[in-house]
Amino acid sequence: MPRRNWAGNVRYAAREFHRPASIDDLRRLVAGSTRLRAVGTGHSFNRLGDTDGDLVSLAGLPPTIDLDRERGQVTVAGALRYGDVARHLHTQGYALANLASLPHISVAGAVATATHGSGQAHGNLATSVAALEIVTADGDLLHVDRDDDTFAGIVVGLGALGVVTRLTLDVVPTYDLRQYVRLDLAPEALDEALGSAYSVSVFTDWRTPRLREVWRKQSTDQPPPEADWLGTTAADEPRHPVLGMPAENCSPQLGVAGPWHERLPHFKLGFTPSSGDELQSEYHVPRASVAGVLAALAEVAHLIAPVLQVCELRTVAADELWLSPNCRRDSLAVHFTWVDDADAVLPVLAEVEERLAPFAPRPHWGKVFVTDPGALAARYPRYADFTVLLTDLDPKGKFRTNLLNHYFPA
Ligand SMILES: Cc1cc2nc3c(=O)[nH]c(=O)nc-3n(C[C@H](O)[C@H](O)[C@H](O)COP(=O)(O)OP(=O)(O)OC[C@H]3O[C@@H](n4cnc5c(N)ncnc54)[C@H](O)[C@@H]3O)c2cc1C
């Protein structure tokens, strides 16, 4: 089991690492531990999931995938990667409504931080969760579903409420998409571009006012973008979001039709998307604030550009999940892949957060952010309810970490 996260910027401080082979073993481990956290595939960039106690991976539990065609749902083991679930579903004629930019992340870990893809009609990945099973602090196995009052608080649980063993996800009939990459978008056209297809990502590097690439993942029924679509030009060869990186790692482009799980992520399951020499941050702001957010960031573009690999702009539909950054807010997600140099990045991050403050930005829980806890709490309508839930489910603070204590003081 790795002792560091994927990016290598967090070395887990756990005194012991565990890989139970059964749910009963896991329950005994949780009941007997004084301090414990679950780890997924380690794709988070901060210490949210770190502990000085026991760190437990569920990768040794049976990799179950149970499809219920009648209900239109699939129940999966939490440690499975989205890419593996997706492949299986596709062979059975089913699909998920959306996926994140890479298929390598675990389902339980992604849902715990409200990981998202893009598409203004689609919620983040946690919104597909219809039920879940969680081992709580005393080792009990709790089943919750959409009929339970606290369900909307438990789903995006930050790993702070227990260890999620299985999740039931909504599925839809499988579908195909085509991916087109368009170049050189004017900022004034961003709003329209983001709403133009099933899932749209816009990449830029803040070195010029124009936005470098639009990745349009569209239904096969939708006609291809016209030659002069929104003043852009068509990319004539496959692209990687980061200039100079090999496009062979990326999902197929140039309008070739293919299944949803090979078009929605930017990266292929069989490849590592990059070396991990990066840090990431992301902020969700109201969808309607696109123009204001671009203008605010343009003022600090000269600070951002030198420490940036790429910036990605996406959309996420509103939901009711208490700690979802999209809670009751259609969102624009502003993502930064930084260079791997925290000393250089953190001061810029503080500037970015200050510029975005008028838009009440909600940071991605699994990425790097420096937001003041009071400010963050004020940006979530159900923050106080989550704090109560934390105390109810984990009265002795077994799943607490330094980062959690900072943002949710007991
Ligand atoms: C290259 C790259 C691309 C990314 N792309 C996207 C993207 O497109 N969209 C996006 O929103 N995010 C993206 N992320 C961020 C990533 O999706 C989140 O950080 C996600 O939480 C990582 O999942 P994980 O399985 O690696 O979890 P980990 O990083 O291992 O853990 C994350 C949190 O989940 C908890 N957790 C893990 N497993 C369990 C469990 N079984 N029960 C309870 N809690 C658990 C942990 O305790 C921790 O708090 C990306 C990250 C990388 C490195």
Short mmCIF file of C-alpha atoms and ligand atoms in Angstrom, two decimals:
data_model
loop_
_atom_site.label_atom_id
_atom_site.label_comp_id
_atom_site.label_asym_id
_atom_site.label_seq_id
_atom_site.Cartn_x
_atom_site.Cartn_y
_atom_site.Cartn_z
CA MET A 1 0.00 0.00 0.00
CA PRO A 2 1.52 3.39 -1.00
CA ARG A 3 2.78 5.62 1.81
CA ARG A 4 2.21 8.78 -0.23
CA ASN A 5 -0.61 10.30 -2.26
CA TRP A 6 -0.57 10.13 -6.07
CA ALA A 7 1.10 13.53 -6.45
CA GLY A 8 3.71 12.70 -3.79
CA ASN A 9 3.16 15.97 -1.90
CA VAL A 10 1.56 14.21 1.09
CA ARG A 11 3.43 11.52 3.00
CA TYR A 12 0.82 9.75 5.15
CA ALA A 13 1.61 10.09 8.84
CA ALA A 14 -0.27 6.90 9.83
CA ARG A 15 1.34 4.66 12.44
CA GLU A 16 -0.13 1.57 10.74
CA PHE A 17 -1.45 0.69 7.29
CA HIS A 18 -4.23 -1.91 6.89
CA ARG A 19 -5.81 -3.84 4.02
CA PRO A 20 -8.64 -5.96 5.47
CA ALA A 21 -9.93 -8.86 3.36
CA SER A 22 -13.52 -8.88 4.65
CA ILE A 23 -16.14 -6.47 5.95
CA ASP A 24 -16.02 -8.23 9.34
CA ASP A 25 -12.27 -7.65 9.56
CA LEU A 26 -12.83 -4.02 8.67
CA ARG A 27 -15.54 -3.64 11.31
CA ARG A 28 -13.27 -5.15 13.99
CA LEU A 29 -10.44 -2.84 12.91
CA VAL A 30 -12.62 0.27 13.08
CA ALA A 31 -14.18 -0.70 16.42
CA GLY A 32 -10.75 -1.33 17.96
CA SER A 33 -9.00 1.78 16.67
CA THR A 34 -8.86 5.13 18.44
CA ARG A 35 -8.01 7.09 15.28
CA LEU A 36 -8.56 5.88 11.73
CA ARG A 37 -9.08 7.06 8.14
CA ALA A 38 -9.93 5.36 4.88
CA VAL A 39 -7.81 5.97 1.82
CA GLY A 40 -9.00 5.46 -1.77
CA THR A 41 -6.60 5.76 -4.69
CA GLY A 42 -4.77 8.70 -3.08
CA HIS A 43 -5.62 11.24 -5.78
CA SER A 44 -6.29 14.07 -3.32
CA PHE A 45 -3.74 16.84 -2.93
CA ASN A 46 -4.22 17.83 0.72
CA ARG A 47 -4.18 16.17 4.16
CA LEU A 48 -7.96 15.69 4.36
CA GLY A 49 -7.51 11.90 4.46
CA ASP A 50 -4.31 11.74 6.48
CA THR A 51 -4.14 10.44 10.05
CA ASP A 52 -1.57 9.72 12.70
CA GLY A 53 -3.56 6.57 13.57
CA ASP A 54 -4.62 3.69 11.31
CA LEU A 55 -4.94 4.19 7.56
CA VAL A 56 -7.14 1.60 5.89
CA SER A 57 -7.45 0.72 2.21
CA LEU A 58 -10.49 -1.28 1.06
CA ALA A 59 -8.65 -2.61 -2.01
CA GLY A 60 -8.53 -6.09 -0.42
CA LEU A 61 -12.34 -6.41 -0.14
CA PRO A 62 -14.24 -8.33 -2.84
CA PRO A 63 -14.62 -6.09 -5.95
CA THR A 64 -18.38 -6.58 -6.27
CA ILE A 65 -20.46 -4.92 -8.99
CA ASP A 66 -24.17 -5.83 -8.73
CA LEU A 67 -26.37 -4.44 -11.49
CA ASP A 68 -30.09 -4.15 -10.77
CA ARG A 69 -31.66 -3.63 -14.20
CA GLU A 70 -35.16 -3.17 -12.81
CA ARG A 71 -34.20 -0.34 -10.50
CA GLY A 72 -31.68 1.16 -12.92
CA GLN A 73 -28.96 1.03 -10.29
CA VAL A 74 -25.61 -0.62 -9.66
CA THR A 75 -24.10 -1.39 -6.26
CA VAL A 76 -20.31 -1.35 -6.22
CA ALA A 77 -17.48 -1.91 -3.75
CA GLY A 78 -16.17 1.50 -2.65
CA ALA A 79 -12.55 0.81 -3.58
CA LEU A 80 -13.31 0.10 -7.24
CA ARG A 81 -12.08 2.64 -9.74
CA TYR A 82 -14.68 4.47 -11.83
CA GLY A 83 -12.94 3.20 -14.96
CA ASP A 84 -13.45 -0.44 -13.98
CA VAL A 85 -17.09 0.11 -13.03
CA ALA A 86 -17.66 1.96 -16.31
CA ARG A 87 -16.18 -0.80 -18.47
CA HIS A 88 -18.38 -3.38 -16.78
CA LEU A 89 -21.53 -1.27 -17.07
CA HIS A 90 -20.90 -0.64 -20.76
CA THR A 91 -20.61 -4.35 -21.51
CA GLN A 92 -24.03 -4.78 -19.85
CA GLY A 93 -25.60 -1.94 -21.88
CA TYR A 94 -25.50 0.66 -19.10
CA ALA A 95 -23.68 3.87 -18.24
CA LEU A 96 -23.23 6.59 -15.64
CA ALA A 97 -24.46 10.08 -16.45
CA ASN A 98 -21.01 11.59 -15.98
CA LEU A 99 -17.37 10.93 -15.09
CA ALA A 100 -14.40 12.98 -13.86
CA SER A 101 -11.39 13.88 -15.98
CA LEU A 102 -9.62 10.66 -15.18
CA PRO A 103 -11.01 7.15 -14.63
CA HIS A 104 -8.36 6.00 -12.13
CA ILE A 105 -10.00 7.35 -8.95
CA SER A 106 -11.94 5.16 -6.50
CA VAL A 107 -15.71 5.53 -6.28
CA ALA A 108 -15.81 6.00 -2.48
CA GLY A 109 -12.91 8.49 -2.48
CA ALA A 110 -14.36 10.52 -5.36
CA VAL A 111 -17.84 10.66 -3.86
CA ALA A 112 -16.45 11.64 -0.43
CA THR A 113 -15.08 14.90 -1.92
CA ALA A 114 -17.89 15.56 -4.46
CA THR A 115 -15.64 14.94 -7.44
CA HIS A 116 -17.23 16.15 -10.68
CA GLY A 117 -16.95 16.18 -14.44
CA SER A 118 -18.53 18.84 -16.63
CA GLY A 119 -21.95 19.52 -18.15
CA GLN A 120 -24.46 22.10 -17.01
CA ALA A 121 -27.24 19.51 -16.90
CA HIS A 122 -25.18 17.10 -14.77
CA GLY A 123 -24.57 17.07 -11.05
CA ASN A 124 -21.27 15.99 -9.56
CA LEU A 125 -20.55 12.25 -9.17
CA ALA A 126 -21.99 12.16 -5.64
CA THR A 127 -25.42 13.07 -7.00
CA SER A 128 -25.64 9.64 -8.66
CA VAL A 129 -25.44 7.95 -5.26
CA ALA A 130 -28.80 6.44 -4.29
CA ALA A 131 -27.62 4.55 -1.19
CA LEU A 132 -24.49 3.62 0.66
CA GLU A 133 -23.14 1.33 3.37
CA ILE A 134 -20.79 2.78 5.95
CA VAL A 135 -18.89 1.33 8.89
CA THR A 136 -19.40 3.83 11.68
CA ALA A 137 -17.10 4.64 14.60
CA ASP A 138 -18.29 1.75 16.82
CA GLY A 139 -17.89 -0.79 13.98
CA ASP A 140 -21.59 -0.97 13.06
CA LEU A 141 -22.62 -1.30 9.42
CA LEU A 142 -25.09 1.47 8.59
CA HIS A 143 -27.18 1.48 5.40
CA VAL A 144 -28.59 4.84 4.28
CA ASP A 145 -30.54 5.79 1.18
CA ARG A 146 -32.35 8.78 -0.29
CA ASP A 147 -35.31 8.27 2.07
CA ASP A 148 -33.15 8.98 5.14
CA ASP A 149 -33.10 12.54 6.53
CA THR A 150 -29.33 12.60 6.95
CA PHE A 151 -28.53 10.93 3.61
CA ALA A 152 -27.77 14.27 1.91
CA GLY A 153 -25.30 14.98 4.70
CA ILE A 154 -23.60 11.58 4.66
CA VAL A 155 -22.87 11.20 0.92
CA VAL A 156 -20.21 13.90 0.63
CA GLY A 157 -18.80 12.85 3.99
CA LEU A 158 -15.10 13.76 3.53
CA GLY A 159 -14.28 10.38 5.08
CA ALA A 160 -15.22 11.97 8.40
CA LEU A 161 -18.33 9.91 9.19
CA GLY A 162 -16.98 6.39 8.72
CA VAL A 163 -15.64 3.98 6.12
CA VAL A 164 -17.87 3.59 3.05
CA THR A 165 -17.86 -0.02 1.88
CA ARG A 166 -20.49 -0.08 -0.87
CA LEU A 167 -22.34 2.55 -2.91
CA THR A 168 -25.47 2.23 -5.06
CA LEU A 169 -25.34 4.44 -8.14
CA ASP A 170 -28.05 5.42 -10.65
CA VAL A 171 -27.37 4.12 -14.16
CA VAL A 172 -28.73 5.02 -17.60
CA PRO A 173 -28.67 3.14 -20.91
CA THR A 174 -25.22 3.24 -22.48
CA TYR A 175 -24.53 6.03 -24.98
CA ASP A 176 -21.90 7.22 -27.41
CA LEU A 177 -20.25 10.63 -27.61
CA ARG A 178 -17.95 12.46 -30.00
CA GLN A 179 -15.15 14.72 -28.78
CA TYR A 180 -14.05 17.79 -30.73
CA VAL A 181 -11.25 20.15 -29.72
CA ARG A 182 -11.56 23.77 -30.83
CA LEU A 183 -8.85 26.41 -30.50
CA ASP A 184 -8.63 30.05 -29.44
CA LEU A 185 -11.95 31.02 -27.85
CA ALA A 186 -12.73 34.65 -27.05
CA PRO A 187 -13.56 35.09 -23.31
CA GLU A 188 -16.89 36.70 -24.25
CA ALA A 189 -17.93 33.40 -25.88
CA LEU A 190 -17.10 31.22 -22.84
CA ASP A 191 -20.60 31.17 -21.41
CA GLU A 192 -22.11 29.97 -24.69
CA ALA A 193 -19.31 27.45 -25.28
CA LEU A 194 -19.80 25.87 -21.84
CA GLY A 195 -23.49 25.32 -22.55
CA SER A 196 -23.01 24.02 -26.07
CA ALA A 197 -22.82 20.23 -25.57
CA TYR A 198 -23.26 17.28 -23.17
CA SER A 199 -19.95 18.00 -21.42
CA VAL A 200 -17.59 20.88 -22.17
CA SER A 201 -14.16 21.72 -20.71
CA VAL A 202 -12.27 24.88 -21.57
CA PHE A 203 -8.50 24.99 -21.02
CA THR A 204 -6.32 28.05 -20.80
CA ASP A 205 -2.97 29.13 -19.37
CA TRP A 206 -3.60 32.83 -18.59
CA ARG A 207 -0.72 33.83 -20.85
CA THR A 208 -3.10 35.55 -23.28
CA PRO A 209 -6.65 36.86 -22.78
CA ARG A 210 -7.96 34.23 -25.25
CA LEU A 211 -8.91 30.77 -23.99
CA ARG A 212 -6.69 28.14 -25.58
CA GLU A 213 -8.85 25.03 -26.09
CA VAL A 214 -12.48 23.93 -25.89
CA TRP A 215 -13.03 20.17 -25.43
CA ARG A 216 -16.59 19.54 -26.59
CA LYS A 217 -17.96 16.09 -25.72
CA GLN A 218 -21.23 15.93 -27.58
CA SER A 219 -24.00 13.50 -28.29
CA THR A 220 -23.71 11.65 -31.61
CA ASP A 221 -27.06 13.22 -32.65
CA GLN A 222 -25.67 16.74 -32.40
CA PRO A 223 -24.08 18.08 -35.61
CA PRO A 224 -20.34 18.82 -35.46
CA PRO A 225 -19.39 22.44 -34.66
CA GLU A 226 -19.43 24.61 -37.81
CA ALA A 227 -16.07 25.60 -39.30
CA ASP A 228 -16.13 29.04 -37.64
CA TRP A 229 -17.96 27.97 -34.45
CA LEU A 230 -17.86 30.89 -31.96
CA GLY A 231 -14.86 32.27 -33.83
CA THR A 232 -12.67 29.22 -33.03
CA THR A 233 -10.71 26.93 -35.34
CA ALA A 234 -10.69 23.13 -35.32
CA ALA A 235 -7.69 21.27 -33.86
CA ASP A 236 -6.35 19.09 -36.68
CA GLU A 237 -4.58 16.60 -34.42
CA PRO A 238 -5.25 15.17 -30.92
CA ARG A 239 -4.29 17.39 -27.96
CA HIS A 240 -3.24 17.01 -24.32
CA PRO A 241 -4.61 19.70 -21.97
CA VAL A 242 -1.04 20.62 -20.95
CA LEU A 243 0.99 21.99 -23.88
CA GLY A 244 3.84 19.67 -24.83
CA MET A 245 2.44 16.55 -23.14
CA PRO A 246 1.74 13.46 -25.31
CA ALA A 247 -1.82 13.26 -26.65
CA GLU A 248 -1.67 9.45 -26.82
CA ASN A 249 -2.62 9.41 -23.08
CA CYS A 250 -5.82 11.30 -23.87
CA SER A 251 -9.29 10.14 -24.81
CA PRO A 252 -9.97 10.04 -28.58
CA GLN A 253 -10.78 13.36 -30.25
CA LEU A 254 -11.37 14.59 -33.84
CA GLY A 255 -15.07 13.70 -33.65
CA VAL A 256 -14.62 9.92 -33.66
CA ALA A 257 -17.71 8.40 -32.00
CA GLY A 258 -17.13 6.08 -29.05
CA PRO A 259 -18.63 4.94 -25.74
CA TRP A 260 -19.25 7.46 -22.96
CA HIS A 261 -16.51 6.10 -20.66
CA GLU A 262 -13.87 6.53 -23.37
CA ARG A 263 -14.89 10.13 -24.17
CA LEU A 264 -15.99 11.80 -20.90
CA PRO A 265 -12.61 11.44 -19.08
CA HIS A 266 -9.79 13.39 -20.70
CA PHE A 267 -7.40 10.50 -20.03
CA LYS A 268 -7.36 6.81 -20.93
CA LEU A 269 -7.65 4.21 -18.17
CA GLY A 270 -4.58 2.31 -19.41
CA PHE A 271 -2.27 5.35 -19.16
CA THR A 272 -1.12 7.51 -16.27
CA PRO A 273 -2.29 11.03 -17.13
CA SER A 274 0.97 12.66 -16.09
CA SER A 275 3.95 12.09 -13.84
CA GLY A 276 2.20 13.55 -10.80
CA ASP A 277 4.57 16.54 -10.74
CA GLU A 278 1.74 18.93 -9.98
CA LEU A 279 -0.53 20.44 -7.37
CA GLN A 280 -4.20 21.14 -8.01
CA SER A 281 -6.75 23.64 -6.68
CA GLU A 282 -10.32 24.25 -7.75
CA TYR A 283 -13.09 26.70 -6.85
CA HIS A 284 -16.82 26.47 -7.53
CA VAL A 285 -18.52 29.82 -8.11
CA PRO A 286 -22.06 30.59 -9.30
CA ARG A 287 -22.58 29.59 -12.95
CA ALA A 288 -23.98 33.05 -13.70
CA SER A 289 -20.73 34.77 -12.67
CA VAL A 290 -18.63 33.61 -15.65
CA ALA A 291 -17.84 37.11 -16.96
CA GLY A 292 -17.04 38.58 -13.53
CA VAL A 293 -14.82 35.63 -12.57
CA LEU A 294 -12.82 35.85 -15.80
CA ALA A 295 -12.32 39.59 -15.28
CA ALA A 296 -11.25 39.11 -11.65
CA LEU A 297 -8.71 36.42 -12.56
CA ALA A 298 -7.40 38.43 -15.52
CA GLU A 299 -6.19 41.02 -12.99
CA VAL A 300 -3.83 38.45 -11.45
CA ALA A 301 -3.02 36.56 -14.67
CA HIS A 302 0.61 37.78 -14.43
CA LEU A 303 0.89 35.99 -11.05
CA ILE A 304 -0.97 32.85 -12.11
CA ALA A 305 0.78 32.15 -15.42
CA PRO A 306 4.35 31.57 -14.10
CA VAL A 307 3.24 28.80 -11.66
CA LEU A 308 0.48 27.27 -13.77
CA GLN A 309 0.48 24.18 -15.98
CA VAL A 310 -3.12 24.57 -17.08
CA CYS A 311 -6.44 26.04 -15.96
CA GLU A 312 -9.72 24.24 -16.73
CA LEU A 313 -13.23 25.69 -16.68
CA ARG A 314 -16.23 23.37 -16.30
CA THR A 315 -19.89 23.49 -15.25
CA VAL A 316 -21.77 21.47 -12.62
CA ALA A 317 -25.51 21.44 -11.89
CA ALA A 318 -26.88 22.35 -8.47
CA ASP A 319 -27.73 19.66 -5.90
CA GLU A 320 -28.92 19.29 -2.30
CA LEU A 321 -25.91 17.49 -0.79
CA TRP A 322 -24.84 19.39 2.33
CA LEU A 323 -21.10 19.61 1.68
CA SER A 324 -21.23 19.53 -2.09
CA PRO A 325 -19.59 22.69 -3.51
CA ASN A 326 -22.61 22.70 -5.82
CA CYS A 327 -25.14 22.71 -2.98
CA ARG A 328 -28.10 24.79 -4.21
CA ARG A 329 -25.93 26.50 -6.81
CA ASP A 330 -25.44 25.84 -10.54
CA SER A 331 -21.69 26.21 -10.72
CA LEU A 332 -18.72 27.20 -12.80
CA ALA A 333 -15.71 25.17 -11.60
CA VAL A 334 -12.38 26.96 -12.00
CA HIS A 335 -9.55 24.47 -11.79
CA PHE A 336 -5.78 25.08 -11.64
CA THR A 337 -3.07 22.50 -12.25
CA TRP A 338 -0.05 24.18 -10.70
CA VAL A 339 3.65 23.40 -10.91
CA ASP A 340 4.86 21.14 -8.13
CA ASP A 341 6.26 23.92 -5.92
CA ALA A 342 4.09 24.69 -2.90
CA ASP A 343 6.26 27.65 -1.80
CA ALA A 344 5.70 29.36 -5.13
CA VAL A 345 2.06 28.35 -5.49
CA LEU A 346 0.61 29.15 -2.04
CA PRO A 347 1.05 32.95 -2.22
CA VAL A 348 -0.59 32.95 -5.66
CA LEU A 349 -3.40 30.79 -4.31
CA ALA A 350 -4.07 33.37 -1.60
CA GLU A 351 -4.30 36.08 -4.30
CA VAL A 352 -6.65 33.94 -6.40
CA GLU A 353 -8.89 33.29 -3.38
CA GLU A 354 -8.99 37.00 -2.59
CA ARG A 355 -9.98 37.87 -6.16
CA LEU A 356 -12.67 35.18 -6.16
CA ALA A 357 -14.01 36.08 -2.69
CA PRO A 358 -16.85 38.30 -4.04
CA PHE A 359 -18.19 35.17 -5.77
CA ALA A 360 -18.22 33.10 -2.54
CA PRO A 361 -15.96 30.37 -3.95
CA ARG A 362 -16.28 26.88 -2.53
CA PRO A 363 -13.00 24.97 -2.85
CA HIS A 364 -12.75 21.35 -3.99
CA TRP A 365 -12.39 19.36 -0.76
CA GLY A 366 -9.63 17.14 -2.19
CA LYS A 367 -7.38 19.87 -3.57
CA VAL A 368 -5.15 22.59 -2.12
CA PHE A 369 -6.90 25.64 -0.63
CA VAL A 370 -6.18 28.22 2.07
CA THR A 371 -9.69 29.53 2.77
CA ASP A 372 -10.50 30.90 6.21
CA PRO A 373 -12.78 28.43 8.08
CA GLY A 374 -15.34 31.09 9.01
CA ALA A 375 -15.59 32.29 5.41
CA LEU A 376 -15.96 28.74 4.16
CA ALA A 377 -18.73 27.92 6.66
CA ALA A 378 -20.71 30.97 5.56
CA ARG A 379 -20.68 29.76 1.94
CA TYR A 380 -22.55 26.50 2.66
CA PRO A 381 -26.25 26.54 3.60
CA ARG A 382 -25.97 23.20 5.49
CA TYR A 383 -22.48 23.56 7.05
CA ALA A 384 -23.83 23.74 10.60
CA ASP A 385 -25.99 20.65 10.00
CA PHE A 386 -22.93 18.72 8.85
CA THR A 387 -21.04 19.74 11.99
CA VAL A 388 -23.88 18.31 14.12
CA LEU A 389 -23.86 15.10 12.04
CA LEU A 390 -20.11 14.77 12.58
CA THR A 391 -20.53 14.88 16.33
CA ASP A 392 -23.52 12.53 16.29
CA LEU A 393 -21.81 9.86 14.19
CA ASP A 394 -18.30 10.25 15.55
CA PRO A 395 -18.59 11.62 19.11
CA LYS A 396 -15.04 10.62 20.08
CA GLY A 397 -13.43 12.06 16.94
CA LYS A 398 -12.09 8.73 15.64
CA PHE A 399 -12.19 9.90 12.02
CA ARG A 400 -11.04 13.45 12.69
CA THR A 401 -7.87 14.84 11.13
CA ASN A 402 -6.04 18.15 11.64
CA LEU A 403 -7.61 19.55 8.49
CA LEU A 404 -11.10 18.54 9.65
CA ASN A 405 -10.52 20.06 13.08
CA HIS A 406 -9.48 23.29 11.38
CA TYR A 407 -12.65 23.50 9.29
CA PHE A 408 -15.11 21.80 11.66
CA PRO A 409 -13.96 22.57 15.21
CA ALA A 410 -15.55 20.17 17.72
C1 LIG B 1 -4.85 13.70 -12.08
C2 LIG B 1 -6.06 14.04 -11.25
C3 LIG B 1 -7.22 14.41 -11.89
C4 LIG B 1 -8.36 14.74 -11.14
N1 LIG B 1 -9.49 15.09 -11.81
C5 LIG B 1 -10.58 15.48 -11.12
C6 LIG B 1 -11.78 15.87 -11.79
O1 LIG B 1 -11.89 15.78 -13.00
N2 LIG B 1 -12.81 16.32 -11.04
C7 LIG B 1 -12.74 16.42 -9.69
O2 LIG B 1 -13.69 16.88 -9.07
N3 LIG B 1 -11.63 16.00 -9.01
C8 LIG B 1 -10.56 15.53 -9.70
N4 LIG B 1 -9.45 15.11 -9.02
C9 LIG B 1 -9.49 15.05 -7.55
C10 LIG B 1 -9.96 13.69 -7.06
O3 LIG B 1 -11.06 13.22 -7.79
C11 LIG B 1 -10.40 13.75 -5.59
O4 LIG B 1 -9.37 14.23 -4.81
C12 LIG B 1 -10.88 12.39 -5.06
O5 LIG B 1 -11.32 12.55 -3.74
C13 LIG B 1 -9.81 11.35 -5.13
O6 LIG B 1 -10.35 10.09 -4.86
P1 LIG B 1 -9.43 8.96 -4.22
O7 LIG B 1 -10.12 7.66 -4.33
O8 LIG B 1 -8.07 9.04 -4.78
O9 LIG B 1 -9.48 9.40 -2.71
P2 LIG B 1 -8.32 9.70 -1.66
O10 LIG B 1 -7.52 10.86 -2.16
O11 LIG B 1 -7.61 8.48 -1.33
O12 LIG B 1 -9.23 10.18 -0.45
C14 LIG B 1 -10.04 11.33 -0.55
C15 LIG B 1 -10.95 11.43 0.66
O13 LIG B 1 -11.92 10.39 0.60
C16 LIG B 1 -11.88 9.63 1.79
N5 LIG B 1 -12.16 8.24 1.44
C17 LIG B 1 -11.52 7.47 0.55
N6 LIG B 1 -12.06 6.23 0.54
C18 LIG B 1 -13.05 6.24 1.46
C19 LIG B 1 -13.97 5.27 1.94
N7 LIG B 1 -14.00 4.02 1.47
N8 LIG B 1 -14.84 5.63 2.92
C20 LIG B 1 -14.85 6.87 3.41
N9 LIG B 1 -14.00 7.83 3.00
C21 LIG B 1 -13.11 7.53 2.03
C22 LIG B 1 -10.50 9.83 2.36
O14 LIG B 1 -10.48 9.63 3.77
C23 LIG B 1 -10.22 11.27 1.99
O15 LIG B 1 -10.78 12.14 2.92
C24 LIG B 1 -8.32 14.73 -9.72
C25 LIG B 1 -7.14 14.31 -9.08
C26 LIG B 1 -6.03 13.95 -9.83
C27 LIG B 1 -4.78 13.50 -9.14
#
